[in-house]
CSV table of C-alpha atoms in Angstrom, one decimal:
chain,number,residue,atom,x,y,z
A,1,MET,CA,-30.7,13.8,8.9
A,2,SER,CA,-29.1,11.7,6.1
A,3,ALA,CA,-25.8,13.0,5.1
A,4,THR,CA,-26.4,11.6,1.6
A,5,LYS,CA,-29.6,13.4,1.0
A,6,LYS,CA,-28.0,16.6,2.1
A,7,GLN,CA,-25.2,16.2,-0.3
A,8,VAL,CA,-26.7,14.7,-3.5
A,9,PRO,CA,-28.7,17.1,-5.7
A,10,GLY,CA,-32.3,16.3,-5.8
A,11,GLY,CA,-32.2,14.2,-2.7
A,12,GLY,CA,-31.7,10.9,-4.5
A,13,LYS,CA,-30.0,7.9,-2.9
A,14,LEU,CA,-26.4,7.8,-3.9
A,15,LYS,CA,-25.1,4.5,-5.3
A,16,VAL,CA,-21.5,3.7,-4.5
A,17,LEU,CA,-19.5,0.8,-6.0
A,18,PHE,CA,-16.5,0.3,-3.7
A,19,ILE,CA,-13.8,-1.8,-5.5
A,20,THR,CA,-11.0,-3.3,-3.4
A,21,SER,CA,-8.5,-6.1,-3.4
A,22,GLU,CA,-9.1,-7.0,0.3
A,23,ALA,CA,-11.5,-6.3,3.2
A,24,VAL,CA,-12.0,-7.4,6.8
A,25,PRO,CA,-13.5,-9.7,8.0
A,26,PHE,CA,-12.8,-11.7,4.9
A,27,CYS,CA,-9.1,-11.3,4.4
A,28,LYS,CA,-6.4,-8.8,5.3
A,29,THR,CA,-2.7,-7.9,4.6
A,30,GLY,CA,-2.8,-4.2,5.5
A,31,GLY,CA,-4.8,-1.1,6.3
A,32,LEU,CA,-6.8,-1.2,3.0
A,33,ALA,CA,-8.7,-4.1,4.4
A,34,ASP,CA,-9.7,-2.1,7.5
A,35,VAL,CA,-10.8,0.8,5.4
A,36,ALA,CA,-12.9,-1.4,3.1
A,37,GLY,CA,-14.5,-3.3,5.9
A,38,SER,CA,-15.3,-0.3,8.1
A,39,LEU,CA,-15.9,2.7,5.8
A,40,THR,CA,-18.5,1.0,3.5
A,41,PRO,CA,-21.0,0.0,6.2
A,42,LYS,CA,-20.8,3.5,7.7
A,43,LEU,CA,-21.5,5.0,4.2
A,44,ALA,CA,-24.6,2.7,4.1
A,45,GLU,CA,-25.6,3.8,7.6
A,46,LEU,CA,-25.5,7.4,6.4
A,47,GLY,CA,-27.9,6.6,3.6
A,48,ALA,CA,-25.9,5.5,0.6
A,49,ASP,CA,-26.7,2.4,-1.4
A,50,VAL,CA,-23.3,0.7,-1.2
A,51,ARG,CA,-21.9,-2.4,-3.0
A,52,VAL,CA,-18.4,-3.8,-2.5
A,53,VAL,CA,-16.6,-5.8,-5.2
A,54,MET,CA,-13.5,-7.9,-4.3
A,55,PRO,CA,-11.9,-11.2,-5.3
A,56,LEU,CA,-13.2,-14.6,-3.9
A,57,TYR,CA,-9.8,-15.7,-2.6
A,58,GLY,CA,-9.3,-19.3,-1.6
A,59,SER,CA,-8.5,-18.1,1.9
A,60,ILE,CA,-12.0,-16.8,2.5
A,61,GLY,CA,-13.6,-19.2,5.0
A,62,THR,CA,-16.5,-21.6,4.7
A,63,ILE,CA,-18.4,-19.6,7.3
A,64,TRP,CA,-18.7,-16.8,4.7
A,65,ARG,CA,-19.0,-19.0,1.5
A,66,GLU,CA,-22.0,-20.8,2.9
A,67,ARG,CA,-23.9,-17.5,3.1
A,68,MET,CA,-23.1,-16.5,-0.5
A,69,THR,CA,-25.6,-16.8,-3.3
A,70,ASP,CA,-24.7,-17.3,-7.0
A,71,GLU,CA,-25.6,-14.0,-8.6
A,72,ALA,CA,-24.2,-14.3,-12.1
A,73,GLU,CA,-21.8,-16.2,-14.5
A,74,PHE,CA,-20.4,-14.9,-17.7
A,75,PRO,CA,-17.4,-15.1,-20.0
A,76,LEU,CA,-15.0,-12.1,-19.5
A,77,ASN,CA,-12.8,-11.0,-22.3
A,78,LEU,CA,-9.3,-10.2,-21.1
A,79,GLY,CA,-7.3,-9.3,-24.2
A,80,TRP,CA,-7.3,-12.5,-26.3
A,81,ARG,CA,-8.5,-14.6,-23.3
A,82,LYS,CA,-12.0,-15.5,-22.6
A,83,GLN,CA,-12.2,-16.4,-18.9
A,84,TYR,CA,-14.9,-17.6,-16.6
A,85,CYS,CA,-16.2,-15.0,-14.2
A,86,GLY,CA,-18.7,-15.8,-11.4
A,87,ILE,CA,-20.3,-13.3,-9.1
A,88,LYS,CA,-21.3,-14.6,-5.6
A,89,THR,CA,-23.2,-12.2,-3.4
A,90,LEU,CA,-23.3,-11.9,0.4
A,91,ASP,CA,-25.4,-9.6,2.5
A,92,HIS,CA,-23.3,-8.3,5.4
A,93,LEU,CA,-23.5,-5.2,7.7
A,94,GLY,CA,-26.3,-3.8,5.6
A,95,ILE,CA,-24.5,-3.9,2.2
A,96,LYS,CA,-24.1,-6.3,-0.6
A,97,TRP,CA,-20.7,-7.8,-1.1
A,98,HIS,CA,-20.0,-9.1,-4.6
A,99,PHE,CA,-17.2,-11.6,-4.8
A,100,VAL,CA,-15.5,-12.2,-8.1
A,101,ASP,CA,-14.9,-15.9,-8.6
A,102,ASN,CA,-12.2,-17.3,-10.8
A,103,GLU,CA,-10.2,-20.1,-9.2
A,104,PHE,CA,-7.2,-19.8,-11.6
A,105,TYR,CA,-6.6,-16.2,-10.5
A,106,TYR,CA,-7.7,-16.2,-6.8
A,107,ARG,CA,-7.5,-19.8,-5.4
A,108,ARG,CA,-3.9,-19.3,-4.3
A,109,GLU,CA,-2.1,-19.4,-1.0
A,110,SER,CA,-1.5,-15.6,-0.8
A,111,LEU,CA,-3.4,-12.5,-1.9
A,112,TYR,CA,-0.4,-10.9,-3.7
A,113,GLY,CA,3.1,-11.7,-4.8
A,114,TYR,CA,2.6,-13.6,-8.1
A,115,GLY,CA,4.1,-13.0,-11.5
A,116,ASP,CA,0.7,-12.5,-13.0
A,117,ASP,CA,-0.6,-10.1,-10.4
A,118,GLY,CA,-1.2,-7.5,-13.1
A,119,GLU,CA,-3.4,-9.8,-15.1
A,120,ARG,CA,-5.2,-11.0,-11.9
A,121,PHE,CA,-6.2,-7.5,-10.9
A,122,CYS,CA,-7.0,-6.3,-14.4
A,123,PHE,CA,-9.5,-9.2,-14.3
A,124,LEU,CA,-10.9,-7.8,-11.1
A,125,SER,CA,-11.3,-4.3,-12.6
A,126,LYS,CA,-13.0,-5.6,-15.7
A,127,ALA,CA,-15.2,-7.9,-13.7
A,128,ALA,CA,-16.4,-5.0,-11.5
A,129,LEU,CA,-17.6,-3.2,-14.6
A,130,ASP,CA,-18.9,-6.1,-16.6
A,131,MET,CA,-21.0,-7.5,-13.8
A,132,LEU,CA,-23.1,-4.4,-13.4
A,133,PRO,CA,-25.9,-5.3,-15.8
A,134,ALA,CA,-26.1,-8.8,-14.3
A,135,VAL,CA,-26.5,-7.6,-10.7
A,136,GLY,CA,-28.8,-4.7,-11.7
A,137,PHE,CA,-26.7,-1.9,-10.2
A,138,LYS,CA,-26.0,1.5,-11.8
A,139,PRO,CA,-23.4,3.2,-9.7
A,140,ASP,CA,-23.1,7.0,-9.3
A,141,ILE,CA,-19.6,6.6,-7.8
A,142,LEU,CA,-17.0,4.0,-8.5
A,143,HIS,CA,-14.6,4.2,-5.6
A,144,CYS,CA,-11.2,2.5,-6.5
A,145,ASN,CA,-8.4,1.7,-4.1
A,146,ASP,CA,-4.7,1.4,-4.8
A,147,TRP,CA,-3.1,0.0,-7.9
A,148,GLN,CA,-5.0,-3.3,-7.9
A,149,THR,CA,-8.2,-1.4,-9.0
A,150,ALA,CA,-6.4,1.4,-10.9
A,151,PRO,CA,-7.5,0.0,-14.3
A,152,VAL,CA,-11.1,1.0,-13.6
A,153,PRO,CA,-10.7,4.7,-14.4
A,154,LEU,CA,-8.6,3.8,-17.4
A,155,LEU,CA,-11.3,1.4,-18.7
A,156,MET,CA,-14.0,4.1,-18.0
A,157,ASN,CA,-12.1,6.4,-20.3
A,158,ALA,CA,-11.6,3.7,-22.9
A,159,GLY,CA,-15.3,3.1,-23.5
A,160,TYR,CA,-17.1,1.9,-20.4
A,161,LYS,CA,-18.3,5.3,-19.4
A,162,ALA,CA,-20.3,5.5,-22.6
A,163,THR,CA,-22.2,2.3,-21.8
A,164,ALA,CA,-25.7,2.4,-20.2
A,165,GLY,CA,-25.8,3.3,-16.6
A,166,LEU,CA,-22.3,4.7,-16.4
A,167,LYS,CA,-22.6,7.9,-18.5
A,168,SER,CA,-22.8,10.1,-15.4
A,169,ALA,CA,-20.8,7.8,-13.1
A,170,ILE,CA,-17.8,9.4,-11.4
A,171,SER,CA,-14.6,7.5,-10.6
A,172,ILE,CA,-12.6,8.2,-7.4
A,173,PHE,CA,-9.2,6.8,-6.8
A,174,THR,CA,-7.8,6.5,-3.2
A,175,ILE,CA,-4.1,6.1,-2.6
A,176,HIS,CA,-3.4,4.2,0.6
A,177,SER,CA,0.4,4.1,-0.1
A,178,MET,CA,2.6,5.5,-2.8
A,179,ALA,CA,5.0,2.6,-2.3
A,180,TYR,CA,3.1,0.2,-4.4
A,181,GLN,CA,2.1,1.5,-7.9
A,182,GLY,CA,1.5,-1.5,-10.1
A,183,VAL,CA,4.5,-1.1,-12.5
A,184,MET,CA,4.1,-3.6,-15.3
A,185,SER,CA,5.3,-4.5,-18.8
A,186,PRO,CA,3.7,-2.3,-21.6
A,187,GLN,CA,2.3,-5.6,-22.9
A,188,ILE,CA,-0.4,-5.4,-20.3
A,189,LEU,CA,-2.2,-2.6,-22.2
A,190,ASP,CA,-3.0,-4.6,-25.4
A,191,ASP,CA,-2.4,-8.2,-24.3
A,192,VAL,CA,-4.5,-8.0,-21.2
A,193,LEU,CA,-6.7,-4.9,-21.2
A,194,GLY,CA,-7.2,-4.9,-25.0
A,195,LEU,CA,-6.3,-1.2,-25.3
A,196,SER,CA,-4.3,0.6,-27.9
A,197,ARG,CA,-0.7,0.7,-26.8
A,198,PRO,CA,0.2,3.8,-28.9
A,199,GLU,CA,-2.8,5.6,-27.4
A,200,TYR,CA,-2.1,4.9,-23.8
A,201,PHE,CA,1.6,4.2,-23.6
A,202,ARG,CA,2.6,7.9,-23.5
A,203,PRO,CA,4.4,10.0,-20.9
A,204,ASP,CA,1.3,12.0,-20.2
A,205,ARG,CA,-0.7,8.8,-19.6
A,206,LEU,CA,0.6,5.4,-18.4
A,207,GLU,CA,4.3,5.4,-19.5
A,208,PHE,CA,6.7,5.4,-16.5
A,209,ASN,CA,10.4,4.7,-17.1
A,210,LYS,CA,9.7,2.6,-20.1
A,211,ALA,CA,7.0,0.6,-18.2
A,212,VAL,CA,3.3,0.9,-17.6
A,213,ASN,CA,2.3,2.4,-14.2
A,214,LEU,CA,-1.3,1.5,-13.4
A,215,MET,CA,-1.5,4.0,-10.5
A,216,LYS,CA,-0.3,6.7,-12.8
A,217,GLY,CA,-3.2,5.9,-15.2
A,218,ALA,CA,-5.7,6.1,-12.3
A,219,ILE,CA,-4.3,9.5,-11.3
A,220,VAL,CA,-4.7,10.8,-14.9
A,221,PHE,CA,-8.1,9.4,-15.7
A,222,SER,CA,-10.0,9.4,-12.4
A,223,ASP,CA,-12.4,12.3,-11.6
A,224,ALA,CA,-11.0,12.7,-8.1
A,225,ILE,CA,-8.0,11.5,-6.1
A,226,THR,CA,-8.0,11.0,-2.4
A,227,THR,CA,-5.5,9.8,0.1
A,228,VAL,CA,-5.8,8.9,3.7
A,229,SER,CA,-4.7,12.1,5.5
A,230,ARG,CA,-4.5,15.8,4.7
A,231,SER,CA,-0.7,15.9,5.4
A,232,TYR,CA,0.0,12.9,3.2
A,233,ALA,CA,-1.9,14.6,0.4
A,234,GLU,CA,0.6,17.5,0.7
A,235,GLU,CA,3.6,15.3,1.2
A,236,ILE,CA,3.2,13.2,-1.9
A,237,LEU,CA,3.5,16.3,-4.0
A,238,THR,CA,7.2,16.3,-3.0
A,239,ALA,CA,10.0,14.2,-4.3
A,240,TRP,CA,10.7,12.7,-0.9
A,241,PHE,CA,7.3,11.1,-0.6
A,242,GLY,CA,6.0,11.0,-4.2
A,243,GLU,CA,7.9,7.9,-5.2
A,244,GLY,CA,8.5,9.3,-8.7
A,245,LEU,CA,5.0,10.5,-9.3
A,246,ASP,CA,5.3,13.8,-7.4
A,247,GLY,CA,5.4,15.8,-10.7
A,248,LEU,CA,2.3,14.2,-12.0
A,249,LEU,CA,0.5,14.7,-8.7
A,250,ARG,CA,1.4,18.3,-8.7
A,251,GLU,CA,-0.1,18.6,-12.2
A,252,TYR,CA,-3.4,16.9,-11.0
A,253,SER,CA,-3.4,18.4,-7.5
A,254,PHE,CA,-6.6,20.3,-8.3
A,255,LYS,CA,-8.5,17.0,-7.8
A,256,LEU,CA,-6.5,15.7,-4.9
A,257,SER,CA,-7.7,15.8,-1.3
A,258,GLY,CA,-6.9,14.0,2.0
A,259,ILE,CA,-9.5,12.3,4.3
A,260,VAL,CA,-8.2,10.8,7.6
A,261,ASN,CA,-9.2,7.2,8.2
A,262,GLY,CA,-11.1,6.2,11.3
A,263,ILE,CA,-11.2,3.3,13.6
A,264,ASP,CA,-14.0,1.0,14.7
A,265,THR,CA,-14.9,2.8,18.0
A,266,LYS,CA,-17.3,0.1,19.0
A,267,SER,CA,-14.7,-2.6,18.8
A,268,TYR,CA,-11.9,-0.4,20.2
A,269,ASP,CA,-13.7,0.8,23.4
A,270,PRO,CA,-11.9,0.4,26.7
A,271,SER,CA,-15.3,0.6,28.5
A,272,THR,CA,-16.5,-2.6,26.9
A,273,ASP,CA,-13.4,-4.4,25.5
A,274,ARG,CA,-13.4,-8.0,26.7
A,275,HIS,CA,-9.7,-8.5,25.9
A,276,ILE,CA,-8.4,-6.1,28.6
A,277,PHE,CA,-8.0,-6.8,32.3
A,278,MET,CA,-10.5,-4.2,33.5
A,279,ASN,CA,-12.8,-1.8,31.7
A,280,TYR,CA,-12.6,1.9,32.1
A,281,ASP,CA,-13.4,5.2,30.5
A,282,LYS,CA,-12.2,8.8,30.7
A,283,ASP,CA,-14.3,9.5,33.8
A,284,HIS,CA,-13.4,6.3,35.6
A,285,MET,CA,-9.7,5.7,35.1
A,286,ASP,CA,-8.9,3.2,37.9
A,287,GLY,CA,-9.1,0.5,35.3
A,288,LYS,CA,-6.2,2.0,33.4
A,289,ALA,CA,-3.8,1.4,36.3
A,290,ALA,CA,-5.1,-2.1,36.7
A,291,ASN,CA,-4.4,-2.9,33.0
A,292,LYS,CA,-0.9,-1.6,33.4
A,293,THR,CA,-0.2,-3.9,36.4
A,294,GLY,CA,-1.9,-6.8,34.5
A,295,VAL,CA,0.2,-6.5,31.4
A,296,GLN,CA,3.4,-5.9,33.3
A,297,ARG,CA,2.8,-9.1,35.2
A,298,MET,CA,1.9,-11.0,32.0
A,299,LEU,CA,5.1,-9.9,30.3
A,300,GLY,CA,7.3,-10.4,33.3
A,301,LEU,CA,8.0,-6.7,33.9
A,302,GLY,CA,8.4,-5.0,37.2
A,303,GLN,CA,5.4,-3.3,38.8
A,304,GLY,CA,4.8,-0.3,41.1
A,305,GLY,CA,6.8,2.9,41.7
A,306,ASP,CA,7.2,5.5,39.0
A,307,LYS,CA,7.7,3.0,36.2
A,308,VAL,CA,6.7,4.2,32.8
A,309,LEU,CA,5.7,1.6,30.2
A,310,ILE,CA,6.5,2.4,26.6
A,311,SER,CA,5.0,0.1,23.9
A,312,ILE,CA,5.6,-0.5,20.2
A,313,ILE,CA,2.9,-2.5,18.4
A,314,SER,CA,3.9,-2.6,14.8
A,315,ARG,CA,5.2,-4.3,11.7
A,316,LEU,CA,8.9,-4.3,12.4
A,317,ILE,CA,10.1,-2.5,9.2
A,318,SER,CA,12.2,0.5,8.5
A,319,GLN,CA,9.1,2.7,7.6
A,320,LYS,CA,8.1,2.6,11.2
A,321,GLY,CA,11.2,4.5,12.4
A,322,LEU,CA,12.8,1.6,14.1
A,323,ASP,CA,16.3,2.7,13.0
A,324,LEU,CA,15.8,5.6,15.3
A,325,VAL,CA,14.7,3.4,18.1
A,326,ILE,CA,17.8,1.2,17.7
A,327,ARG,CA,20.0,4.2,18.2
A,328,ILE,CA,18.4,5.4,21.4
A,329,ALA,CA,17.1,2.3,23.1
A,330,GLU,CA,20.0,1.8,25.5
A,331,GLU,CA,20.0,5.4,26.4
A,332,VAL,CA,16.3,5.3,27.2
A,333,LEU,CA,16.9,2.3,29.4
A,334,GLN,CA,19.6,4.0,31.4
A,335,ASP,CA,16.6,5.3,33.4
A,336,PRO,CA,15.9,2.2,35.6
A,337,GLU,CA,12.2,3.0,35.9
A,338,THR,CA,11.6,3.0,32.1
A,339,GLN,CA,10.2,-0.2,30.5
A,340,LEU,CA,9.7,-1.2,26.9
A,341,ALA,CA,7.3,-3.8,25.4
A,342,VAL,CA,7.4,-4.7,21.7
A,343,LEU,CA,4.8,-6.7,19.8
A,344,GLY,CA,5.1,-7.5,16.1
A,345,THR,CA,7.0,-9.2,13.3
A,346,GLY,CA,8.9,-8.1,10.2
A,347,ASP,CA,12.5,-7.5,9.1
A,348,PRO,CA,14.8,-10.1,10.9
A,349,LYS,CA,17.2,-7.2,11.6
A,350,TYR,CA,14.7,-5.6,13.9
A,351,GLU,CA,13.3,-8.8,15.3
A,352,GLU,CA,16.8,-9.9,16.4
A,353,PHE,CA,17.6,-6.4,17.9
A,354,PHE,CA,14.5,-6.5,20.1
A,355,ARG,CA,15.1,-10.1,21.2
A,356,ALA,CA,18.7,-9.2,22.2
A,357,LEU,CA,17.6,-6.0,24.0
A,358,ALA,CA,15.1,-8.0,26.0
A,359,ALA,CA,17.8,-10.6,26.9
A,360,ARG,CA,20.1,-7.8,28.1
A,361,HIS,CA,17.3,-6.2,30.2
A,362,PRO,CA,15.2,-8.9,31.8
A,363,GLY,CA,12.3,-7.6,33.7
A,364,ARG,CA,12.4,-4.3,31.9
A,365,VAL,CA,12.1,-5.1,28.2
A,366,ALA,CA,9.6,-7.6,26.7
A,367,ALA,CA,10.0,-8.6,23.0
A,368,LYS,CA,7.1,-10.6,21.6
A,369,ILE,CA,8.0,-11.3,18.0
A,370,TYR,CA,4.6,-12.4,16.8
A,371,PHE,CA,1.3,-10.7,16.5
A,372,ASP,CA,-1.6,-11.4,18.9
A,373,GLU,CA,-4.7,-9.3,18.9
A,374,ASP,CA,-5.5,-10.1,22.6
A,375,LEU,CA,-2.0,-9.0,23.7
A,376,ALA,CA,-2.1,-5.9,21.5
A,377,ARG,CA,-5.3,-4.7,23.2
A,378,LYS,CA,-3.9,-5.3,26.6
A,379,LEU,CA,-0.8,-3.3,25.6
A,380,TYR,CA,-2.9,-0.4,24.3
A,381,ALA,CA,-4.8,-0.4,27.6
A,382,GLY,CA,-1.9,-0.9,29.9
A,383,SER,CA,0.9,1.2,28.4
A,384,ASP,CA,1.6,4.8,29.3
A,385,ILE,CA,3.3,5.9,26.1
A,386,PHE,CA,2.9,4.5,22.6
A,387,LEU,CA,6.0,4.9,20.3
A,388,MET,CA,5.4,5.5,16.6
A,389,PRO,CA,8.3,7.5,15.1
A,390,SER,CA,7.6,6.6,11.5
A,391,ALA,CA,9.7,7.7,8.5
A,392,PHE,CA,6.4,8.1,6.6
A,393,GLU,CA,2.8,7.2,7.6
A,394,PRO,CA,0.0,7.8,5.1
A,395,CYS,CA,-2.5,7.7,7.9
A,396,GLY,CA,-1.8,5.2,10.7
A,397,LEU,CA,-4.4,3.5,12.9
A,398,SER,CA,-2.3,2.5,15.9
A,399,GLN,CA,-2.0,6.0,17.2
A,400,LEU,CA,-5.7,6.4,17.0
A,401,ILE,CA,-6.3,3.2,19.0
A,402,ALA,CA,-3.7,4.1,21.6
A,403,MET,CA,-5.4,7.5,22.2
A,404,ARG,CA,-8.7,5.8,22.4
A,405,TYR,CA,-7.3,3.7,25.3
A,406,GLY,CA,-5.7,6.7,27.0
A,407,THR,CA,-2.1,5.8,26.0
A,408,LEU,CA,-0.4,8.9,24.8
A,409,PRO,CA,1.6,8.6,21.5
A,410,VAL,CA,5.1,9.8,20.8
A,411,VAL,CA,5.1,10.3,17.0
A,412,ARG,CA,7.0,12.0,14.2
A,413,GLU,CA,5.1,14.8,12.5
A,414,THR,CA,4.4,13.1,9.1
A,415,GLY,CA,1.3,12.1,7.2
A,416,GLY,CA,-1.6,11.0,9.3
A,417,LEU,CA,0.4,11.2,12.5
A,418,LYS,CA,0.7,14.9,12.1
A,419,ASP,CA,-3.0,15.3,11.4
A,420,THR,CA,-4.3,13.1,14.3
A,421,VAL,CA,-1.9,13.8,17.2
A,422,LYS,CA,-1.9,17.3,18.7
A,423,PRO,CA,1.5,17.9,20.3
A,424,TYR,CA,1.6,18.8,24.0
A,425,ASN,CA,1.9,22.6,24.5
A,426,LYS,CA,3.4,23.3,27.9
A,427,PHE,CA,2.1,26.9,27.9
A,428,THR,CA,-1.6,26.0,27.2
A,429,GLY,CA,-1.5,22.5,28.7
A,430,GLU,CA,-3.3,21.2,25.6
A,431,GLY,CA,-2.4,18.2,23.4
A,432,THR,CA,-3.1,14.6,22.8
A,433,GLY,CA,0.4,13.3,22.6
A,434,PHE,CA,4.0,14.3,21.9
A,435,SER,CA,5.7,14.8,18.5
A,436,PHE,CA,9.0,15.8,16.8
A,437,VAL,CA,9.7,17.0,13.3
A,438,ASN,CA,12.9,15.7,11.8
A,439,TYR,CA,13.8,12.0,11.2
A,440,ASN,CA,16.5,12.2,13.9
A,441,ALA,CA,17.2,9.9,16.8
A,442,HIS,CA,18.2,12.8,19.2
A,443,GLU,CA,14.8,14.5,18.6
A,444,LEU,CA,13.0,11.3,19.3
A,445,LEU,CA,15.0,10.8,22.5
A,446,GLU,CA,14.3,14.3,23.6
A,447,THR,CA,10.6,13.9,23.0
A,448,ILE,CA,10.5,10.6,24.9
A,449,TRP,CA,12.1,12.3,27.9
A,450,LYS,CA,9.7,15.2,27.6
A,451,ALA,CA,6.8,12.8,27.8
A,452,VAL,CA,8.3,10.8,30.7
A,453,ALA,CA,8.9,14.1,32.6
A,454,VAL,CA,5.2,15.1,32.3
A,455,PHE,CA,4.1,11.6,33.3
A,456,ARG,CA,6.3,11.6,36.5
A,457,TYR,CA,6.3,15.2,37.6
A,458,GLU,CA,3.1,16.9,36.2
A,459,ARG,CA,0.5,14.2,36.8
A,460,ASP,CA,-2.5,16.5,36.7
A,461,VAL,CA,-1.3,17.7,33.3
A,462,TRP,CA,-0.8,14.1,32.1
A,463,ASP,CA,-4.2,13.1,33.3
A,464,GLY,CA,-5.7,16.0,31.4
A,465,LEU,CA,-3.9,15.0,28.2
A,466,VAL,CA,-5.2,11.4,28.6
A,467,ARG,CA,-8.8,12.5,29.0
A,468,GLY,CA,-8.4,14.8,25.9
A,469,ALA,CA,-7.0,11.9,23.8
A,470,MET,CA,-9.8,9.6,24.9
A,471,SER,CA,-12.4,12.3,23.9
A,472,LEU,CA,-11.2,12.5,20.3
A,473,ASP,CA,-13.7,11.6,17.6
A,474,SER,CA,-11.8,9.0,15.5
A,475,SER,CA,-14.8,7.2,14.3
A,476,TRP,CA,-15.5,6.1,10.8
A,477,GLU,CA,-18.7,8.1,10.9
A,478,LYS,CA,-16.6,11.3,10.7
A,479,ALA,CA,-14.6,10.0,7.7
A,480,ALA,CA,-17.7,8.6,6.0
A,481,GLY,CA,-19.3,12.0,6.3
A,482,GLU,CA,-16.3,13.6,4.6
A,483,TYR,CA,-16.4,11.1,1.7
A,484,LEU,CA,-20.1,11.8,1.2
A,485,LYS,CA,-19.4,15.5,1.2
A,486,LEU,CA,-16.8,14.9,-1.5
A,487,TYR,CA,-19.2,12.7,-3.5
A,488,GLY,CA,-21.8,15.5,-3.2
A,489,SER,CA,-19.4,18.2,-4.3
A,490,LEU,CA,-18.5,16.2,-7.5
A,491,PHE,CA,-22.2,16.0,-8.4
A,492,ALA,CA,-22.6,19.7,-7.7
A,493,LYS,CA,-20.3,20.3,-10.5
A,494,GLY,CA,-22.8,18.9,-13.0
A,495,ALA,CA,-23.1,15.2,-12.5
A,496,LYS,CA,-26.5,13.7,-11.4
A,497,PRO,CA,-27.3,10.4,-9.7
A,498,ALA,CA,-28.0,7.6,-12.2
A,499,LYS,CA,-31.7,6.7,-12.7
A,500,GLU,CA,-32.9,3.2,-11.9
């Protein structure tokens, strides 16, 4: 049964325009790319008519460009500017991908980090709307993501909603992280977007500490706001997590909800993964031990005995709770049978710490200060414990992958970690990992020792936890179904799918 037909009044096929600044497999800097590349095909599988709009970056490879067709070309008005806009279309995974072409804005070395980023992504937002007549698409849902597409709900309010095909369209804004909000000079309103500064540069609209905050505008003007876990949706209503917008989010909390991201369970499948040493599943776990031995040998770590292998696969930044790890690492390693493997890059402070730790503990600590997908998968499969004590974590995907491979996570109860990892309960024997509440090194240390004790002395309990973790449904199908349910609930309030 189609989830879309069940949710949309009248049984019509829901039309979704998903607007993003990045998506796998074309380009990636963070988790948004995984969401855009995985959620959209799943929405299409469940019956929606999905189109994706994103920039045609210079880094997008020839293998993709050769498959694109020229869909449209038109001049795009951006304030006083009249810029070339091309739309190139690619059919991939059952959906149409519309790439916005402008070499001045997008043919650059990196995706972000330029002084005119505000102008670049206002261009993307306007192009996503202006292209619709040319590509013959009348969306029911415009699904925007992070500050780079935040101008879309604002432009809808400023006049686009009144145009043909968008009168009943609904805008949804998904916050993947509150840390990046698109704070710009007020000049962007009139000089770039062509809007009245007195009308929109107000405390109840886009004004934020004497600047324009594009994310704030999307929160105000979108029809619904989502974020990537239920707990993060609650956390951002507080000053600690709200990054200055907690008061505004409390005001608009009536339209805020959290939907946990998924992972690609076909790709991340220990029974078929070609990267790992031996395939296995929850009913045939011999391969798990073989993977542990294989990755230990590969990293120069000791094998056999009661050794417990703890891994960290992460960007090495403060958000990931590494300051806590620094404080307890030597104490953890006082147990001669405990090993640590670290894979990732980031802040030089953390890179140097783990390099030095490995030098002090040869054969027990491996620090690989780079990222390698093949080694990451081998570590997910071969580790016993996965460490993720984040200071904050909107959703997190690594803990989902670890559980998929039967590696139990030790996490702090924040954001998506709280929603996805069920802490071990010694009285019921239930759980899918281990967790602690406060951002405190002693609590982390205690939780690690708790996990190690169960691993060593209650092996039947440990094996049950592993099987439970591997049985979790972390698929994108589950998340896509929740998004379709949200889309349907918005239409149930009075909106109707657009007519062809």
